[in-house]
Each structure stands twice: as structure tokens, then as C-alpha cells.
PDB file of C-alpha atoms in Angstrom:
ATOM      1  CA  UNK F   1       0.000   0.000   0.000  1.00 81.00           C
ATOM      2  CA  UNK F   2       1.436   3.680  -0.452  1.00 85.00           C
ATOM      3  CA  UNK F   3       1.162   6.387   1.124  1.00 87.00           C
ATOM      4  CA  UNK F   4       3.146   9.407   2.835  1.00 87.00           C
ATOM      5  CA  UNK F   5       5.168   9.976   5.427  1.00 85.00           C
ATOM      6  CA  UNK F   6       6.771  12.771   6.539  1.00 87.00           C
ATOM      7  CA  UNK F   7       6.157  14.315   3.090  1.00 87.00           C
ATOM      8  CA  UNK F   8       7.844  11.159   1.292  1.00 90.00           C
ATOM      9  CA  UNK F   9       6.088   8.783  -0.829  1.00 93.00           C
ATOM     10  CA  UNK F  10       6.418   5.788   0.869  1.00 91.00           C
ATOM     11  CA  UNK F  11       5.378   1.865   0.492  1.00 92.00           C
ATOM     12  CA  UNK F  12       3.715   0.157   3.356  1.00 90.00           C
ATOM     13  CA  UNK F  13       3.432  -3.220   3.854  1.00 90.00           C
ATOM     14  CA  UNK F  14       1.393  -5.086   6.168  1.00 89.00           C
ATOM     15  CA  UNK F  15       1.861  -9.070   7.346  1.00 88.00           C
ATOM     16  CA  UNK F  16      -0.492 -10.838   9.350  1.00 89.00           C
ATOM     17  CA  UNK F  17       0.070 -14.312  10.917  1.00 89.00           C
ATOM     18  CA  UNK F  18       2.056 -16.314  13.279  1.00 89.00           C
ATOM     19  CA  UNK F  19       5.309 -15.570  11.569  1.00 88.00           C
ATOM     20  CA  UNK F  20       4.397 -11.758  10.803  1.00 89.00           C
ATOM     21  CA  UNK F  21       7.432 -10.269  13.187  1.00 92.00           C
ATOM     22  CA  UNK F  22       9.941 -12.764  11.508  1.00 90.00           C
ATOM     23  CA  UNK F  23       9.037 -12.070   8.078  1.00 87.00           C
ATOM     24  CA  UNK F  24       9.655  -8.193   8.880  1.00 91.00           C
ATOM     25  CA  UNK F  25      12.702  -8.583  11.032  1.00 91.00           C
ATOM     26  CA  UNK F  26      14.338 -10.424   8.026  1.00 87.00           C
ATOM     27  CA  UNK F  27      12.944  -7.597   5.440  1.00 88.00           C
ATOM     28  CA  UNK F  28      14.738  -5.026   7.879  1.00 91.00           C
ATOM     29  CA  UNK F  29      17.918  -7.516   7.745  1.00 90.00           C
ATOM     30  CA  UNK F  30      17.653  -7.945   3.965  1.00 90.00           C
ATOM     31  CA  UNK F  31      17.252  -3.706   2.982  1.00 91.00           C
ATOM     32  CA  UNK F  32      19.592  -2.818   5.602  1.00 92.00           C
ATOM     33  CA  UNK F  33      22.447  -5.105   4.852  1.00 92.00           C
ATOM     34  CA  UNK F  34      22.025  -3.829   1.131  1.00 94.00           C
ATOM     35  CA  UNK F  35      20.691  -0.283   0.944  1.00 95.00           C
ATOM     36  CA  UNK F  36      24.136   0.550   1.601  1.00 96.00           C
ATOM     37  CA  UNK F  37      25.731  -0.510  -1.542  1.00 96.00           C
ATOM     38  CA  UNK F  38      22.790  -0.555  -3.847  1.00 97.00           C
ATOM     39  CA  UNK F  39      21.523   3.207  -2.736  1.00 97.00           C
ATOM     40  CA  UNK F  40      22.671   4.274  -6.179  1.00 96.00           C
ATOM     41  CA  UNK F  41      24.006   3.440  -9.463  1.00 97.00           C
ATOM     42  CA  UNK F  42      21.333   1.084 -12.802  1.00 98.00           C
ATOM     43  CA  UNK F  43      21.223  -1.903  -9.896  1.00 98.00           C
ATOM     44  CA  UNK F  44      19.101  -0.639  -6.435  1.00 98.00           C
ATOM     45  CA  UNK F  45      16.606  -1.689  -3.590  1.00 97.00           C
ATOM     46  CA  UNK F  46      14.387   0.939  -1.685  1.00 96.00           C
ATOM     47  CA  UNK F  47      15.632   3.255   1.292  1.00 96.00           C
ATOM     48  CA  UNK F  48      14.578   1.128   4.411  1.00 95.00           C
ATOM     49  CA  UNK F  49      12.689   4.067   6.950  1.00 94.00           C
ATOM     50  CA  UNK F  50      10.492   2.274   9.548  1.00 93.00           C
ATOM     51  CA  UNK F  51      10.291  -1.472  10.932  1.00 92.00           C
ATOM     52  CA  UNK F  52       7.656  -2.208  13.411  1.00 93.00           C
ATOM     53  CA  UNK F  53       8.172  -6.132  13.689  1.00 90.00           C
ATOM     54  CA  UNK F  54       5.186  -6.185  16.820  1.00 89.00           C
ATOM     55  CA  UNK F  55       2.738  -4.867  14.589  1.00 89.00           C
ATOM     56  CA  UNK F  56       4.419  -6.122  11.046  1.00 91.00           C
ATOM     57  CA  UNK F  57       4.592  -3.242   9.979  1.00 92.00           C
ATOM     58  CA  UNK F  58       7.374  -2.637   7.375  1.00 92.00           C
ATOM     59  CA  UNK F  59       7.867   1.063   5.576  1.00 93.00           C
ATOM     60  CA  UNK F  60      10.114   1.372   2.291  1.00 93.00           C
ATOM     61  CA  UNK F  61      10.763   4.561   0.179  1.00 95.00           C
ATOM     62  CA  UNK F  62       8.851   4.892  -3.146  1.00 94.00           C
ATOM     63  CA  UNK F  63      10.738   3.098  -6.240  1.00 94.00           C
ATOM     64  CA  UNK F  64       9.681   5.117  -9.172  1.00 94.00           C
ATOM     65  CA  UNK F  65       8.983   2.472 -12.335  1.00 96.00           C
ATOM     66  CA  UNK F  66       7.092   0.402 -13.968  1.00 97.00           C
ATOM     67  CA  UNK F  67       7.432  -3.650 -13.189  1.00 97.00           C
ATOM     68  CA  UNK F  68       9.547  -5.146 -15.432  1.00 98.00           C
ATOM     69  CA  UNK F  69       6.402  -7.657 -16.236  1.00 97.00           C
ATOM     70  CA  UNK F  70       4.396  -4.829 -17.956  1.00 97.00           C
ATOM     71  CA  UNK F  71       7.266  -3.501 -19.602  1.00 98.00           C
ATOM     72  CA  UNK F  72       8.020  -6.607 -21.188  1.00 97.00           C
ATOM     73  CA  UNK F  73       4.301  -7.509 -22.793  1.00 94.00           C
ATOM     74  CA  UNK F  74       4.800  -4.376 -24.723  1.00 94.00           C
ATOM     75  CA  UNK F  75       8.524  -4.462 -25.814  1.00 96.00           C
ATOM     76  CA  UNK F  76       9.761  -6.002 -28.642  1.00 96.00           C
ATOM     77  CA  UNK F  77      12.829  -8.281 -28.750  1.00 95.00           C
ATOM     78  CA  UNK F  78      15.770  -5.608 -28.498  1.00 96.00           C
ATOM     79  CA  UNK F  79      13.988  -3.924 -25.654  1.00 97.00           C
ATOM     80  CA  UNK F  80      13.219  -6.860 -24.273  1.00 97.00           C
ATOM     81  CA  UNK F  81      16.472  -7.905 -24.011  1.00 97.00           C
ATOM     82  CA  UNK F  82      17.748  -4.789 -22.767  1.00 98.00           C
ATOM     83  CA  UNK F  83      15.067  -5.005 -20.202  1.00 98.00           C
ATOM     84  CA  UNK F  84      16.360  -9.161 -19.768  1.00 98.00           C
ATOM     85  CA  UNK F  85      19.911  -8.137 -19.390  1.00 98.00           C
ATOM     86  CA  UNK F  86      19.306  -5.236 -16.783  1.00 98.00           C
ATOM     87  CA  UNK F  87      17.579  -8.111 -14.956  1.00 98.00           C
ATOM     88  CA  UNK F  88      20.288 -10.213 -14.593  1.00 98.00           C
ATOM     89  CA  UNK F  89      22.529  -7.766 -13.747  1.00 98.00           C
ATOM     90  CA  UNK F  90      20.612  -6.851 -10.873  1.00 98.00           C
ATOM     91  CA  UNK F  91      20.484 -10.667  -9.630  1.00 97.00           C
ATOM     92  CA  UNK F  92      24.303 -10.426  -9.970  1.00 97.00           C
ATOM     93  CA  UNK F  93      25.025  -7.247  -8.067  1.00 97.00           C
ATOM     94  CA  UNK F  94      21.944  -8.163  -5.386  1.00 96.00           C
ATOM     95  CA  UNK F  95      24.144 -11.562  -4.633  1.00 96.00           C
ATOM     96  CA  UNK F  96      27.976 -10.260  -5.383  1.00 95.00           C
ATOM     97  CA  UNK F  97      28.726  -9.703  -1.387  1.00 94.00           C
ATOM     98  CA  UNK F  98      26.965 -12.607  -0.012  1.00 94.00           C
ATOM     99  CA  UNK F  99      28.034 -16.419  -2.189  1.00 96.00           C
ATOM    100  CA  UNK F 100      29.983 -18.873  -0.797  1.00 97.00           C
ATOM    101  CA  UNK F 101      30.920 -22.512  -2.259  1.00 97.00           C
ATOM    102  CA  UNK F 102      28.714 -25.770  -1.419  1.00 97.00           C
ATOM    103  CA  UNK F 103      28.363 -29.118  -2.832  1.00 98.00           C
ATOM    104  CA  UNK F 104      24.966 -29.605  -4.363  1.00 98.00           C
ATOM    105  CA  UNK F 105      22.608 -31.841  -2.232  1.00 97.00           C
ATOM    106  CA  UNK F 106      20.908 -32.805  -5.685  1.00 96.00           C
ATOM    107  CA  UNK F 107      18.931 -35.691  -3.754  1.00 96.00           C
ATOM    108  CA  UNK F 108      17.430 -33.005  -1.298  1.00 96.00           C
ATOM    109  CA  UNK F 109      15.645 -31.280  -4.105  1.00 96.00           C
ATOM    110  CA  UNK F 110      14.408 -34.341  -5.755  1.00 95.00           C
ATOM    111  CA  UNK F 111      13.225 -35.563  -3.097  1.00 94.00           C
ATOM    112  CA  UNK F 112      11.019 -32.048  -2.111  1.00 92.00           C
ATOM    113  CA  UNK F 113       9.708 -32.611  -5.898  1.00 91.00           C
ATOM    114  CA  UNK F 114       8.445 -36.543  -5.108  1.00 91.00           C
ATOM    115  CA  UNK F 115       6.871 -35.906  -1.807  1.00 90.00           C
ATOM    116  CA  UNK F 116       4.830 -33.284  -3.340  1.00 88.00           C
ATOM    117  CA  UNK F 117       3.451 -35.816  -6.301  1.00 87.00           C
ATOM    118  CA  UNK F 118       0.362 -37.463  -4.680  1.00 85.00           C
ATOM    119  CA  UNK F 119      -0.549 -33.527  -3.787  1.00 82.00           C
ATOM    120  CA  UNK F 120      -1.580 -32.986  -6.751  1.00 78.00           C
ATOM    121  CA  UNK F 121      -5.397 -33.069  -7.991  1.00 70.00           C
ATOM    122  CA  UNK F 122      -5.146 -32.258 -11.588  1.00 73.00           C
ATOM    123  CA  UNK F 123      -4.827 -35.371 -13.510  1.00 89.00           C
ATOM    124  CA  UNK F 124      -2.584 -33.238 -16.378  1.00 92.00           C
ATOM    125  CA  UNK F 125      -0.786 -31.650 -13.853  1.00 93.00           C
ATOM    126  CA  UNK F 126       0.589 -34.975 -12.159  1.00 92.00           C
ATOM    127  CA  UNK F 127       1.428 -36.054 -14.935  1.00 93.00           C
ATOM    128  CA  UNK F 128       3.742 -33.177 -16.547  1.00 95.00           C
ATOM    129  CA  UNK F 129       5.012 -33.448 -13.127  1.00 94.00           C
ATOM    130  CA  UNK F 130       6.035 -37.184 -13.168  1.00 94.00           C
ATOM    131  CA  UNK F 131       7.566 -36.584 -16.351  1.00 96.00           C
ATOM    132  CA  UNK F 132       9.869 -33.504 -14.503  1.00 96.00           C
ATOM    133  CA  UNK F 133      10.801 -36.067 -11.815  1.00 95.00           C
ATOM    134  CA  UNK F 134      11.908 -38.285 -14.348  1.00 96.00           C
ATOM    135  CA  UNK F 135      13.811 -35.932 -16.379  1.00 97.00           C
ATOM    136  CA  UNK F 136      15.269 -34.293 -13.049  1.00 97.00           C
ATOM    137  CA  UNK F 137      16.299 -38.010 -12.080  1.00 96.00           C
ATOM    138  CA  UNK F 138      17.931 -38.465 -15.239  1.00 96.00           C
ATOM    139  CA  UNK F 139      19.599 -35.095 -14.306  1.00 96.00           C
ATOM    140  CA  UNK F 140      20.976 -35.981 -10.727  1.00 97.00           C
ATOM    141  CA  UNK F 141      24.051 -38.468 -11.884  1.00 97.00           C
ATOM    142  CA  UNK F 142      25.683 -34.857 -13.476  1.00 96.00           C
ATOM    143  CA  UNK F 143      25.008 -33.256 -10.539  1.00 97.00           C
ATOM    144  CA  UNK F 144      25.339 -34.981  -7.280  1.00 96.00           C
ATOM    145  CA  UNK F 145      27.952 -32.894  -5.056  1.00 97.00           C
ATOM    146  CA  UNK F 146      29.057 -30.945  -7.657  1.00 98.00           C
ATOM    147  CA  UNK F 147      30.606 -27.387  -6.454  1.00 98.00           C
ATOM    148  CA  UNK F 148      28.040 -24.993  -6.512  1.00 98.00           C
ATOM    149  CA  UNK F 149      27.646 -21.284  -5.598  1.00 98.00           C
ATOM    150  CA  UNK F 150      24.730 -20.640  -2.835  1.00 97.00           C
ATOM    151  CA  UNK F 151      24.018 -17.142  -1.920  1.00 96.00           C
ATOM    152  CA  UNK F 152      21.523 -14.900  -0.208  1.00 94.00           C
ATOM    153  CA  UNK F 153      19.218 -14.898  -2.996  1.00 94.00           C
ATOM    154  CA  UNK F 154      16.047 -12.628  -3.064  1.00 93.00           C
ATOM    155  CA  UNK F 155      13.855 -16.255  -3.024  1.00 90.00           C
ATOM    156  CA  UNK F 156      10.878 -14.771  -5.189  1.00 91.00           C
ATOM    157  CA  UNK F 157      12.726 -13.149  -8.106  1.00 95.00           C
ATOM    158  CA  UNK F 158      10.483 -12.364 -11.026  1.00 96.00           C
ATOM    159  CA  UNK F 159       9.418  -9.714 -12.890  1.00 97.00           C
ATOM    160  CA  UNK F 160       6.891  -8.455 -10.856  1.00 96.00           C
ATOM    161  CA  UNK F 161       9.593  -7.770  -8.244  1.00 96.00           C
ATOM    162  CA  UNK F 162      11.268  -5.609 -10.557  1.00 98.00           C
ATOM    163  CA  UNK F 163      10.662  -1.480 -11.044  1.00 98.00           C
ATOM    164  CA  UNK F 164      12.487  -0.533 -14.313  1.00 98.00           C
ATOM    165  CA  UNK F 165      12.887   3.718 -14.584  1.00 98.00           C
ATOM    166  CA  UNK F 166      14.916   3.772 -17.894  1.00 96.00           C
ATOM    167  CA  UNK F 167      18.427   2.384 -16.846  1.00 97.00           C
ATOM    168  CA  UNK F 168      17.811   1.511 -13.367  1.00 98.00           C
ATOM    169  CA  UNK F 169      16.085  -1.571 -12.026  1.00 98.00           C
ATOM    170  CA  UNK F 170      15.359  -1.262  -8.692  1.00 98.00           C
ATOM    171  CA  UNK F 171      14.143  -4.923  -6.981  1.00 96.00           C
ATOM    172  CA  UNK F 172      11.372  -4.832  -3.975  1.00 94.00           C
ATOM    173  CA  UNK F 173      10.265  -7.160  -1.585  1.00 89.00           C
ATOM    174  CA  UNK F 174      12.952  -8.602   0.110  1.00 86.00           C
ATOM    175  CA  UNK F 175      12.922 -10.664   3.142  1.00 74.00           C
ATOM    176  CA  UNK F 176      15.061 -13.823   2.570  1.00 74.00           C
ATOM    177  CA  UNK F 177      17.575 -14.733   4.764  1.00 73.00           C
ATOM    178  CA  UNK F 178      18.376 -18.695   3.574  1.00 84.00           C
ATOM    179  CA  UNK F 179      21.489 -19.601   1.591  1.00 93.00           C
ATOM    180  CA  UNK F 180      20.448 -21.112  -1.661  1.00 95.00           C
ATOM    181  CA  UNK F 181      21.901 -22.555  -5.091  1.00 97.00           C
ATOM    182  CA  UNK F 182      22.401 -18.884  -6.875  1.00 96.00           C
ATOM    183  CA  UNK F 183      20.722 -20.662  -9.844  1.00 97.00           C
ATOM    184  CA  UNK F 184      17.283 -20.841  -7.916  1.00 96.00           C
ATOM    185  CA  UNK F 185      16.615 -17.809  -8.356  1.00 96.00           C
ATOM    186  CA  UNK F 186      17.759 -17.819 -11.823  1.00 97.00           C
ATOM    187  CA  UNK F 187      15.406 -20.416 -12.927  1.00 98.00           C
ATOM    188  CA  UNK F 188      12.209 -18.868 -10.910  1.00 97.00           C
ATOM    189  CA  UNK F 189      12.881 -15.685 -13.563  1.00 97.00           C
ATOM    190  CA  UNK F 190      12.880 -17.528 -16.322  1.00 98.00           C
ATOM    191  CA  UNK F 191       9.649 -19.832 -15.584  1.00 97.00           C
ATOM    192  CA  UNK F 192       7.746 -16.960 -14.130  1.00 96.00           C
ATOM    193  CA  UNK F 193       8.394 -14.716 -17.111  1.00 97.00           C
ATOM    194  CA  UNK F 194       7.824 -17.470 -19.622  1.00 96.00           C
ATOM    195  CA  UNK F 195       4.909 -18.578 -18.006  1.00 94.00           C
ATOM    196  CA  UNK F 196       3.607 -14.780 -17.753  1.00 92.00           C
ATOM    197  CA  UNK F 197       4.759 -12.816 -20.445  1.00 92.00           C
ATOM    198  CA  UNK F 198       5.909 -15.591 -23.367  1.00 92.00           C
ATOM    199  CA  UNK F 199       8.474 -14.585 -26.288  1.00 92.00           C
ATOM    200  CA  UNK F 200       7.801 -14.229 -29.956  1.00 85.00           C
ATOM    201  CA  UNK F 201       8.682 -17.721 -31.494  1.00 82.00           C
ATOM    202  CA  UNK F 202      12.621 -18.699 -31.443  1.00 91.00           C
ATOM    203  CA  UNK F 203      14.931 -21.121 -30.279  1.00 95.00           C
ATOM    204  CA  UNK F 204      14.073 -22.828 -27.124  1.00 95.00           C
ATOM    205  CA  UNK F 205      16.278 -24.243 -24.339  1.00 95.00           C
ATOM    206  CA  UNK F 206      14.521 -26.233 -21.550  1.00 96.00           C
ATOM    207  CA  UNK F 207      11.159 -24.625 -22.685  1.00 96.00           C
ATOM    208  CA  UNK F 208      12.681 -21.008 -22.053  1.00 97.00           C
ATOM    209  CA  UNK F 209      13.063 -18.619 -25.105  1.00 97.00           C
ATOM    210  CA  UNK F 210      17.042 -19.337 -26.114  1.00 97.00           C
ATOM    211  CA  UNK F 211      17.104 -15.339 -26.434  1.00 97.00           C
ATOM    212  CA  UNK F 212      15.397 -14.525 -23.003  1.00 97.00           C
ATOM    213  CA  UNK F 213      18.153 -17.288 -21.319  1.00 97.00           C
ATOM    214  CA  UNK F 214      21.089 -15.156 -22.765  1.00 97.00           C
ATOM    215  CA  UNK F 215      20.112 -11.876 -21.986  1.00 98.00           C
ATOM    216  CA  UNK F 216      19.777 -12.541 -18.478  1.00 98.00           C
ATOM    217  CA  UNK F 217      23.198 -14.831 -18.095  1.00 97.00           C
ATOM    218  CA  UNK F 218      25.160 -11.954 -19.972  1.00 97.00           C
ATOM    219  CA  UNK F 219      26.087 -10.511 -16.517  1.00 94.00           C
ATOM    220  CA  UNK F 220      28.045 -13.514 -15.875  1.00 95.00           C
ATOM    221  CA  UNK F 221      26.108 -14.244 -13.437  1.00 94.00           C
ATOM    222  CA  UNK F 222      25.957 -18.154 -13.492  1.00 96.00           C
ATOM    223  CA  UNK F 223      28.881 -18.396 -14.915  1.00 94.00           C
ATOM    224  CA  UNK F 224      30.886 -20.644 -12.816  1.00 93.00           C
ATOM    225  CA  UNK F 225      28.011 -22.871 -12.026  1.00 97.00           C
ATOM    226  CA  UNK F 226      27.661 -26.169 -13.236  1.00 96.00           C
ATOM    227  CA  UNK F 227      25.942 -26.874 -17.147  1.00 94.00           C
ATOM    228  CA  UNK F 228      22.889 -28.557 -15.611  1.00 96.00           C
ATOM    229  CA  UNK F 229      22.076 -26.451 -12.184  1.00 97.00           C
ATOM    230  CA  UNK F 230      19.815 -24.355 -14.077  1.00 98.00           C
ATOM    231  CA  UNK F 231      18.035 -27.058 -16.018  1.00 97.00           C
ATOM    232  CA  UNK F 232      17.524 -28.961 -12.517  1.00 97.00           C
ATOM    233  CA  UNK F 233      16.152 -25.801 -10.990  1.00 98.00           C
ATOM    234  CA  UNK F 234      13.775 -24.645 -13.970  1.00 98.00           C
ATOM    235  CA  UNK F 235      12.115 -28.328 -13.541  1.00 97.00           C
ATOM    236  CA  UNK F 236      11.861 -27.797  -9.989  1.00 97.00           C
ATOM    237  CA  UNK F 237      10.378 -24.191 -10.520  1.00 96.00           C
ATOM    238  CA  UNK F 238       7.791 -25.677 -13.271  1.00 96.00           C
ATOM    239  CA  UNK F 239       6.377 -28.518 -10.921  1.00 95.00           C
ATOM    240  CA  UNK F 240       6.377 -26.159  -7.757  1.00 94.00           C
ATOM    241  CA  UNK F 241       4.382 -23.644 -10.050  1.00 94.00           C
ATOM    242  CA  UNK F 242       1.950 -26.484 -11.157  1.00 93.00           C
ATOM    243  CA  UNK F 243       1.209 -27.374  -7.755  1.00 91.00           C
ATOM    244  CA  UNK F 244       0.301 -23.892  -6.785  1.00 90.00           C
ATOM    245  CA  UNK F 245      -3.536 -24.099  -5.739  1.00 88.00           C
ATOM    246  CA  UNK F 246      -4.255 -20.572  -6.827  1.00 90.00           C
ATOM    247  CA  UNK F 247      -2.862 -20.828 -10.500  1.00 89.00           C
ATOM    248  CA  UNK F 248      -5.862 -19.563 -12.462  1.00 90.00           C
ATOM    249  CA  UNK F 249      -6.467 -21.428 -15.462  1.00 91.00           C
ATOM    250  CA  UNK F 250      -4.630 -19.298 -18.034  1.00 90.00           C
ATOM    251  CA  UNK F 251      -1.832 -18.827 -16.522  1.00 89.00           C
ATOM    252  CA  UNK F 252      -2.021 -22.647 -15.513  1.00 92.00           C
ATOM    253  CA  UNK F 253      -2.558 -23.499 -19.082  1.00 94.00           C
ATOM    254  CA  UNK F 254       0.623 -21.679 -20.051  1.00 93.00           C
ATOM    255  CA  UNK F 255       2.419 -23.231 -17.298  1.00 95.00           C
ATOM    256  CA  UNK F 256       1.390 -26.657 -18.737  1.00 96.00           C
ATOM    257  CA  UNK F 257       2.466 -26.204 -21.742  1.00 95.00           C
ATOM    258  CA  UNK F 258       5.934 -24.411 -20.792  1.00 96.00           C
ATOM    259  CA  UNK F 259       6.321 -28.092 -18.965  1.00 97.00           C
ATOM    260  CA  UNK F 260       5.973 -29.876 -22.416  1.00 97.00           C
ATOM    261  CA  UNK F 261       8.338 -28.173 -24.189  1.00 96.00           C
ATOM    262  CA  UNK F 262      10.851 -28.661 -20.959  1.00 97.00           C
ATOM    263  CA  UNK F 263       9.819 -31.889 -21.492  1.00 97.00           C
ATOM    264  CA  UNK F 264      10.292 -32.637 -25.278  1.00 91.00           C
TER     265      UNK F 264
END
């Protein structure tokens, strides 16, 4: 919600629940362990002013912009890969102070992604999702203890997170504090923006528009991470997304058929 205060446009931000202080205590952790060094400059997160954890209560400054996700649907494909690349970067500099090396616990994901199979009620949805647990299976051998970067990742990365005002990309809603695979992140992008806001026909890679995939890696970003982290994390993204209960059916109908082409 926005508002004013003090004379400054501002962005409230209300949580209710059992968890409602922790969730704000670790947005207050996230904004100011990075406001600092992403105040200024095309790659930025909101002033922090006001944490009321009791009440969960959280107050940002206003991030002039539009969301990447609207900017997107409208741009055609040199914009949008300007818009794709700025993106990335910002995953890149959001992460740059906080990595360190692990060996990937491939078996723990997998084994989030079959525990959740008899959860699911749609008869087309199970079954894309069998087929990812086969293909991420089939995956695992490449990828069991490999080096890996984790870092403080934002943990809900998409578009919609993003305010784009020209050359600056400003990303809101932070409140992770977990160490995960860098490429997480990477790969909830990718599916949320394919899923939302589809390219014009092209090459695909893992069901994600071959253009869209390089404009966000060309900050380097995932460069040192292994060739099949961000295939194992896009299927993991797909069948987490088509277990969500409160998909409506066009978006769930995209989703579906993003998981084919994974798939194929």
C-alpha cells in the first residue's frame, strides 16, 4: 500500500500471521544489509525508513517504475532484451557480497519434488510433473555434489519484483535470509516470465526462449556454475508452479504447456 510519510512517498506493507514479526525482522535484515551498496548506481533496492516487527509493519521509500512484467508484454525483442539483461545484472550485483561454495545436495531437491506428487489433484498436472521427476532423475548423476555457488538470494525473483525507470532496475520485496543454489533464483525468472509474459517464437532451451536465457546470463552471473544447475532448478520451478492451488487457469494453461516443451 502507499502512502506518505513525513512528506515522502512511501510503500507500506502489512503481514499478518504467526510468523508476521519474523518475516519483517528479516525484510529489515535484507534492505539494511544492502541499501548501503545498492543506494545508487542502474542496480538498487528501496531506502529502508520504519520497521515495526510487533505490529508487522514494514515502511520502504517509493521506487519510481514500472514492473519489469508490464514492460516486457509491450517491448519487442531488443527492448526486451535490454530489459532481460538489466535483470540479470541486478540478480548479480543483489548476490555479489553474499556467495559462498557448497556441494549440491541434488537428492534433497528431488526428493522435495516426489513428496509433493500425490498432492496434486489435476490429472494433467501430475502427470507433466512425473515426467519432470523423471527428467530431473535423469539429471541428478551430473550433478550430485558438484561445487556450486549458494548465496543470499532474493527467493521470489520475477518480474513483478522488478521497477524498471529507464536504466535503473530497482528490486522490492525482500525478506530472505536462507542460503540457496544462486541458480534458484535464476530459474524462478525464467519460468515466471515465460509462463507470464511468453516470447515471440525462437529457439528454445529447456522450454525457455534461447534469447530470453542469454540476456539474463550476460552478466556472468551463473557463470561458474555447473551446465545442468539451471536445467535442474527450472524443472523444480515448473512442478512447484503447477502445484500452486491458486494458479488460475490461463496462466495454468501456459504453465502446462511451458512443462511440455521442458519436457520434449
Amino acid at each position: 500500500m502507499s502512502g506518505t510519510l513525513n512528506g515522502r512517498a512511501v510503500v507500506f506493507k502489512w503481514i499478518t500471521g504467526e510468523d508476521a514479526a519474523d518475516h519483517v525482522r528479516a525484510q529489515q535484515e535484507e534492505a539494511e544489509a544492502l541499501f548501503p551498496r545498492m543506494a545508487n548506481g542502474p542496480f538498487r533496492v528501496p531506502e529502508p525508513l520504519a520497521f515495526l516487527s510487533g505490529e508487522g509493519l514494514s515502511v520502504m521509500a517509493f521506487a519510481p517504475g514500472r514492473r519489469l512484467s508490464d514492460l516486457v508484454r509491450k517491448a519487442g525483442a531488443a527492448e526486451r532484451a535490454r530489459l532481460l539483461v538489466l535483470a540479470g545484472g541486478w540478480h548479480r550485483c543483489h548476490t555479489a557480497e553474499r556467495r559462498r561454495g557448497a556441494a549440491f545436495g541434488v537428492r534433497y531437491w528431488l526428493r522435495q519434488r516426489e513428496v509433493a506428487l500425490p498432492k496434486f489433484a489435476d490429472g494433467t498436472d501430475r502427470k507433466l510433473a512425473r515426467g519432470i521427476q523423471q527428467k530431473l532423475e535423469a539429471l541428478a548423476p551430473a550433478l550430485r555434489g558438484v561445487p556450486i555457488t549458494q548465496a543470499r538470494i532474493h527467493g521470489d525473483l520475477t518480474a513483478l519484483n522488478l521497477l524498471v525507470d529507464g536504466d535503473v532496475i530497482c528490486g522490492v520485496d525482500l525478506q530472505s535470509r536462507a542460503w540457496w543454489p544462486l541458480a534458484k533464483d535464476a530459474a524462478r525468472f525464467l519460468v515466471q516470465l515465460t509462463a507470464t509474459c511468453p516470447a515471440a517464437d525462437g529457439p528454445r532451451l529447456h522450454g525457455i526462449a534461447q534469447a530470453d536465457m542469454e540476456a539474463f546470463r550476460a552478466s556472468g552471473v551463473l557463470e561458474a556454475e555447473p551446465a545442468h544447475l539451471l536445467p535442474c532448478f527450472i524443472g523444480i520451478e515448473l512442478a512447484a508452479r503447477l502445484q500452486s492451488p491458486t494458479l488460475a487457469a490461463a496462466p495454468r494453461a501456459r504453465t502446462q504447456a511451458l512443462a511440455r516443451a521442458y519436457l520434449s
